[in-house]
Amino acid sequence: MPLPDARRAFVLAFFLLMLGGCQGAVYALPEVTPEEIAEANAEIDAAPMRTVVSRSTNEAIELLNSVGSRLKAVAGPVCAQAKSETCSFNFNYKTSPEENAWASGERDITVTTTLMRYLMNEDEVAAAVAHEMGHHIAGHIGKSKSTTVGGGLFGGILLGAVAVLGGGDQATVQEWTENGQMIGAKIGRLSFSKEHEREADYLGAYLMARAGFNLERGGAIWLRLAKQPEATRETDLFDPHPASADRMAAWKLTIQEIRSSPDLIPHWGS
Ligand SMILES: [Zn+2]
């Protein structure tokens, strides 16, 4: 018995509400207004199409490592504030057609050859690397695993119970339980990760400032991402990344905040 569409929509909405109530950043993230997002969108529209940088493999690896070491050298107080267990990072450069960077394991940070081609200077490279360091420092990797598991459990129990109450036979109950697990895990993972992306951007900006990178120049990375060809841009509900305009606007507010934070320590939420 398939889930009727209306009921599925209701269940999705319910999950979002539940997860919305129990998630949340631990940092006091800047709040952008619709006007600031509109302004960022106008800036994106007016920006020229992006170009590629040509660097040899060695030059790219050297750039990545030098940016990484500068950021690593100043991360101590930010790690200490977050009570992050490790404050050590490995930087990897991976040949891949995928335009991406990610944080994995306990300390790994990987940037692909394709993403590197679109990062114009050391400040833009620093914005990408510092963002991934932010995921490690804030402990996002473990958190997103547990939200996926939690969402799946919760979804399975909820839809299983709906099927039992509706007088479903054993096969129906099982099917609904499995549906609930899938939907719950997906929503758990993705709704949580948008908040994680915002936190990683925020922490990344502080790390960059501590290491003496130029935040205005580095912030052009959001333009590079926004100027991807239409076909590869993800914009649906489940896109884990906030829209570029949203990130650009938040980045500007973070720069202002950093200018009035002489200790260069991120602001903790209440
Ligand atoms: Zn991220």
Tab-separated table of C-alpha atoms and ligand atoms in Angstrom:
chain	number	residue	atom	x	y	z
A	1	MET	CA	0.000	0.000	0.000
A	2	PRO	CA	1.714	3.197	-1.132
A	3	LEU	CA	1.567	6.289	1.009
A	4	PRO	CA	-1.053	8.725	-0.257
A	5	ASP	CA	0.563	11.967	-1.404
A	6	ALA	CA	-1.300	14.247	0.960
A	7	ARG	CA	-0.354	12.114	3.912
A	8	ARG	CA	3.235	11.950	2.789
A	9	ALA	CA	3.356	15.741	2.568
A	10	PHE	CA	1.881	15.987	6.037
A	11	VAL	CA	4.461	13.576	7.431
A	12	LEU	CA	7.303	15.497	5.761
A	13	ALA	CA	6.054	18.742	7.269
A	14	PHE	CA	5.746	17.093	10.663
A	15	PHE	CA	9.336	15.813	10.530
A	16	LEU	CA	10.651	19.212	9.540
A	17	LEU	CA	8.874	20.751	12.505
A	18	MET	CA	10.198	18.122	14.902
A	19	LEU	CA	13.728	18.424	13.623
A	20	GLY	CA	13.483	22.191	13.511
A	21	GLY	CA	12.635	22.154	17.193
A	22	CYS	CA	15.552	20.048	18.311
A	23	GLN	CA	18.348	21.185	16.051
A	24	GLY	CA	20.089	24.530	15.879
A	25	ALA	CA	23.521	25.972	15.650
A	26	VAL	CA	25.605	26.235	18.784
A	27	TYR	CA	27.117	29.480	17.475
A	28	ALA	CA	25.239	32.768	17.308
A	29	LEU	CA	25.069	32.974	13.515
A	30	PRO	CA	24.354	36.296	11.794
A	31	GLU	CA	20.763	36.608	10.607
A	32	VAL	CA	20.321	37.855	7.073
A	33	THR	CA	17.317	39.893	5.974
A	34	PRO	CA	15.430	39.377	2.674
A	35	GLU	CA	16.840	42.774	1.545
A	36	GLU	CA	20.403	41.591	2.111
A	37	ILE	CA	19.700	38.402	0.140
A	38	ALA	CA	18.169	40.453	-2.690
A	39	GLU	CA	21.272	42.650	-2.734
A	40	ALA	CA	23.520	39.582	-2.924
A	41	ASN	CA	21.416	38.174	-5.762
A	42	ALA	CA	21.811	41.427	-7.694
A	43	GLU	CA	25.565	41.229	-7.176
A	44	ILE	CA	25.586	37.640	-8.465
A	45	ASP	CA	23.553	38.631	-11.549
A	46	ALA	CA	25.919	41.497	-12.313
A	47	ALA	CA	29.085	39.422	-11.884
A	48	PRO	CA	30.874	38.181	-14.997
A	49	MET	CA	30.921	34.447	-15.782
A	50	ARG	CA	33.726	32.749	-13.969
A	51	THR	CA	37.021	31.812	-15.542
A	52	VAL	CA	39.569	29.105	-14.781
A	53	VAL	CA	43.045	29.476	-13.319
A	54	SER	CA	45.865	27.493	-14.804
A	55	ARG	CA	48.283	26.043	-12.254
A	56	SER	CA	50.520	23.017	-12.466
A	57	THR	CA	49.679	20.131	-10.141
A	58	ASN	CA	52.667	21.046	-7.992
A	59	GLU	CA	51.645	24.681	-7.775
A	60	ALA	CA	48.127	23.680	-6.764
A	61	ILE	CA	49.374	21.278	-4.084
A	62	GLU	CA	51.794	23.881	-2.743
A	63	LEU	CA	49.062	26.502	-2.606
A	64	LEU	CA	46.678	24.139	-0.830
A	65	ASN	CA	49.319	23.123	1.719
A	66	SER	CA	50.515	26.640	2.431
A	67	VAL	CA	46.959	27.922	2.908
A	68	GLY	CA	46.177	24.872	5.055
A	69	SER	CA	49.221	25.351	7.317
A	70	ARG	CA	48.482	29.016	7.864
A	71	LEU	CA	44.913	28.195	8.907
A	72	LYS	CA	45.971	25.238	11.041
A	73	ALA	CA	48.526	27.368	12.898
A	74	VAL	CA	45.857	29.757	14.205
A	75	ALA	CA	42.970	27.321	14.819
A	76	GLY	CA	43.889	26.483	18.452
A	77	PRO	CA	41.636	28.958	20.315
A	78	VAL	CA	38.669	28.217	17.996
A	79	CYS	CA	39.117	24.447	18.585
A	80	ALA	CA	39.424	25.039	22.334
A	81	GLN	CA	36.197	27.049	22.418
A	82	ALA	CA	34.354	24.229	20.613
A	83	LYS	CA	36.026	21.607	22.850
A	84	SER	CA	37.065	19.898	19.639
A	85	GLU	CA	39.067	16.771	20.402
A	86	THR	CA	41.509	17.147	17.554
A	87	CYS	CA	42.823	20.358	16.105
A	88	SER	CA	45.028	18.776	13.495
A	89	PHE	CA	44.171	18.556	9.800
A	90	ASN	CA	45.439	16.702	6.719
A	91	PHE	CA	45.028	18.362	3.350
A	92	ASN	CA	44.450	16.213	0.267
A	93	TYR	CA	44.297	17.182	-3.378
A	94	LYS	CA	42.181	14.773	-5.418
A	95	THR	CA	41.896	14.395	-9.165
A	96	SER	CA	38.181	14.450	-9.896
A	97	PRO	CA	35.746	15.972	-12.428
A	98	GLU	CA	33.526	16.829	-9.471
A	99	GLU	CA	33.751	20.425	-8.286
A	100	ASN	CA	33.894	19.922	-4.571
A	101	ALA	CA	35.690	19.979	-1.232
A	102	TRP	CA	34.816	17.959	1.842
A	103	ALA	CA	35.752	17.055	5.399
A	104	SER	CA	35.940	13.379	6.346
A	105	GLY	CA	37.348	11.020	8.944
A	106	GLU	CA	38.869	12.696	11.972
A	107	ARG	CA	41.005	15.303	10.303
A	108	ASP	CA	40.934	14.910	6.514
A	109	ILE	CA	40.124	17.777	4.189
A	110	THR	CA	39.965	17.147	0.466
A	111	VAL	CA	39.801	19.642	-2.391
A	112	THR	CA	39.282	18.410	-5.956
A	113	THR	CA	41.329	19.464	-8.957
A	114	THR	CA	38.138	20.809	-10.576
A	115	LEU	CA	37.178	23.071	-7.676
A	116	MET	CA	40.756	24.344	-7.441
A	117	ARG	CA	40.590	25.528	-11.070
A	118	TYR	CA	37.828	27.988	-10.151
A	119	LEU	CA	39.508	29.424	-7.055
A	120	MET	CA	41.260	32.557	-8.246
A	121	ASN	CA	43.691	33.265	-5.396
A	122	GLU	CA	44.879	32.147	-1.962
A	123	ASP	CA	41.999	33.913	-0.220
A	124	GLU	CA	39.391	31.941	-2.163
A	125	VAL	CA	41.295	28.700	-1.515
A	126	ALA	CA	41.391	29.668	2.173
A	127	ALA	CA	37.603	30.195	2.173
A	128	ALA	CA	37.085	26.612	0.908
A	129	VAL	CA	39.658	25.019	3.233
A	130	ALA	CA	38.600	27.003	6.319
A	131	HIS	CA	34.959	26.022	5.700
A	132	GLU	CA	35.934	22.332	5.821
A	133	MET	CA	38.031	22.911	8.950
A	134	GLY	CA	34.894	24.480	10.441
A	135	HIS	CA	32.981	21.207	9.871
A	136	HIS	CA	35.658	19.284	11.788
A	137	ILE	CA	35.939	21.812	14.622
A	138	ALA	CA	32.156	21.980	15.141
A	139	GLY	CA	31.980	18.161	15.169
A	140	HIS	CA	29.521	18.044	12.277
A	141	ILE	CA	30.608	14.682	10.938
A	142	GLY	CA	29.540	12.736	14.041
A	143	LYS	CA	26.446	14.913	14.502
A	144	SER	CA	25.101	14.347	11.002
A	145	LYS	CA	25.533	10.585	11.378
A	146	SER	CA	23.509	10.571	14.582
A	147	THR	CA	20.760	12.798	13.147
A	148	THR	CA	20.433	10.474	10.160
A	149	VAL	CA	20.074	7.481	12.485
A	150	GLY	CA	17.756	9.391	14.831
A	151	GLY	CA	15.536	10.631	11.993
A	152	GLY	CA	15.330	7.101	10.572
A	153	LEU	CA	14.334	5.558	13.892
A	154	PHE	CA	11.780	8.235	14.579
A	155	GLY	CA	10.311	8.022	11.066
A	156	GLY	CA	10.071	4.229	11.212
A	157	ILE	CA	8.278	4.248	14.555
A	158	LEU	CA	5.907	7.034	13.521
A	159	LEU	CA	4.783	5.567	10.199
A	160	GLY	CA	4.737	2.031	11.624
A	161	ALA	CA	2.350	3.255	14.327
A	162	VAL	CA	0.166	5.029	11.743
A	163	ALA	CA	-0.110	1.764	9.804
A	164	VAL	CA	-0.975	-0.266	12.944
A	165	LEU	CA	-3.638	2.251	14.019
A	166	GLY	CA	-5.038	2.254	10.504
A	167	GLY	CA	-5.559	-1.525	10.824
A	168	GLY	CA	-2.882	-2.444	8.254
A	169	ASP	CA	-1.762	-6.054	7.907
A	170	GLN	CA	1.787	-7.097	8.729
A	171	ALA	CA	3.169	-6.390	5.246
A	172	THR	CA	1.625	-2.924	5.233
A	173	VAL	CA	3.028	-2.092	8.652
A	174	GLN	CA	6.465	-3.197	7.517
A	175	GLU	CA	6.259	-1.203	4.301
A	176	TRP	CA	5.177	1.950	6.095
A	177	THR	CA	7.870	1.493	8.711
A	178	GLU	CA	10.506	1.249	5.980
A	179	ASN	CA	9.095	4.305	4.210
A	180	GLY	CA	9.191	6.214	7.476
A	181	GLN	CA	12.797	5.201	8.072
A	182	MET	CA	13.868	6.390	4.646
A	183	ILE	CA	12.044	9.699	4.818
A	184	GLY	CA	13.167	10.314	8.393
A	185	ALA	CA	16.817	9.568	7.659
A	186	LYS	CA	16.809	11.808	4.611
A	187	ILE	CA	15.184	14.731	6.355
A	188	GLY	CA	17.334	14.217	9.430
A	189	ARG	CA	20.476	14.350	7.365
A	190	LEU	CA	19.575	17.197	5.044
A	191	SER	CA	17.692	19.635	7.239
A	192	PHE	CA	20.485	19.419	9.756
A	193	SER	CA	23.209	19.926	7.204
A	194	LYS	CA	22.012	23.337	6.023
A	195	GLU	CA	22.601	24.632	9.517
A	196	HIS	CA	25.978	22.911	9.483
A	197	GLU	CA	26.937	24.700	6.271
A	198	ARG	CA	26.108	28.048	7.820
A	199	GLU	CA	28.174	27.224	10.875
A	200	ALA	CA	31.113	26.054	8.769
A	201	ASP	CA	31.018	29.314	6.757
A	202	TYR	CA	30.923	31.303	9.982
A	203	LEU	CA	33.826	29.448	11.621
A	204	GLY	CA	35.761	29.530	8.350
A	205	ALA	CA	35.567	33.325	8.248
A	206	TYR	CA	37.005	33.569	11.763
A	207	LEU	CA	39.824	31.152	10.904
A	208	MET	CA	40.646	33.195	7.809
A	209	ALA	CA	40.724	36.435	9.795
A	210	ARG	CA	43.001	34.863	12.406
A	211	ALA	CA	45.403	33.723	9.677
A	212	GLY	CA	45.423	37.172	8.054
A	213	PHE	CA	43.622	36.264	4.828
A	214	ASN	CA	41.533	38.854	3.001
A	215	LEU	CA	37.883	38.087	3.760
A	216	GLU	CA	36.436	40.348	1.056
A	217	ARG	CA	38.544	38.703	-1.607
A	218	GLY	CA	37.897	35.231	-0.224
A	219	GLY	CA	34.145	35.873	-0.207
A	220	ALA	CA	34.189	35.907	-3.999
A	221	ILE	CA	34.065	32.100	-3.696
A	222	TRP	CA	30.251	32.417	-3.370
A	223	LEU	CA	30.202	34.167	-6.749
A	224	ARG	CA	32.270	31.343	-8.268
A	225	LEU	CA	29.800	28.776	-6.927
A	226	ALA	CA	26.797	30.831	-8.043
A	227	LYS	CA	28.201	31.154	-11.537
A	228	GLN	CA	28.143	27.407	-12.142
A	229	PRO	CA	26.318	26.349	-15.264
A	230	GLU	CA	22.557	26.116	-14.617
A	231	ALA	CA	22.472	22.361	-15.254
A	232	THR	CA	24.756	21.482	-12.375
A	233	ARG	CA	23.260	23.852	-9.833
A	234	GLU	CA	21.206	22.219	-7.092
A	235	THR	CA	18.271	24.203	-5.869
A	236	ASP	CA	15.651	21.764	-4.617
A	237	LEU	CA	14.413	21.439	-1.068
A	238	PHE	CA	16.989	18.813	-0.288
A	239	ASP	CA	19.977	20.757	-1.475
A	240	PRO	CA	22.176	20.645	1.598
A	241	HIS	CA	23.856	23.957	0.827
A	242	PRO	CA	22.157	27.257	1.476
A	243	ALA	CA	21.835	29.311	-1.722
A	244	SER	CA	24.885	31.338	-2.721
A	245	ALA	CA	23.094	34.648	-2.127
A	246	ASP	CA	22.258	33.552	1.388
A	247	ARG	CA	25.886	32.605	2.029
A	248	MET	CA	27.218	35.827	0.515
A	249	ALA	CA	24.915	37.962	2.643
A	250	ALA	CA	25.826	36.031	5.816
A	251	TRP	CA	29.514	36.317	4.918
A	252	LYS	CA	29.256	40.123	4.773
A	253	LEU	CA	27.573	40.263	8.170
A	254	THR	CA	30.260	37.963	9.579
A	255	ILE	CA	32.993	40.280	8.268
A	256	GLN	CA	31.337	43.198	10.106
A	257	GLU	CA	31.090	41.129	13.275
A	258	ILE	CA	34.755	40.097	13.047
A	259	ARG	CA	35.824	43.752	12.709
A	260	SER	CA	34.287	44.450	16.101
A	261	SER	CA	35.613	41.265	17.742
A	262	PRO	CA	39.210	42.071	18.735
A	263	ASP	CA	39.798	38.591	20.208
A	264	LEU	CA	38.730	36.936	16.917
A	265	ILE	CA	36.748	34.267	18.754
A	266	PRO	CA	33.407	33.190	17.191
A	267	HIS	CA	30.310	34.207	19.119
A	268	TRP	CA	28.727	31.380	21.048
A	269	GLY	CA	24.919	31.029	21.015
A	270	SER	CA	22.905	31.305	24.201
B	1	ZN	ZN	30.181	22.258	3.942
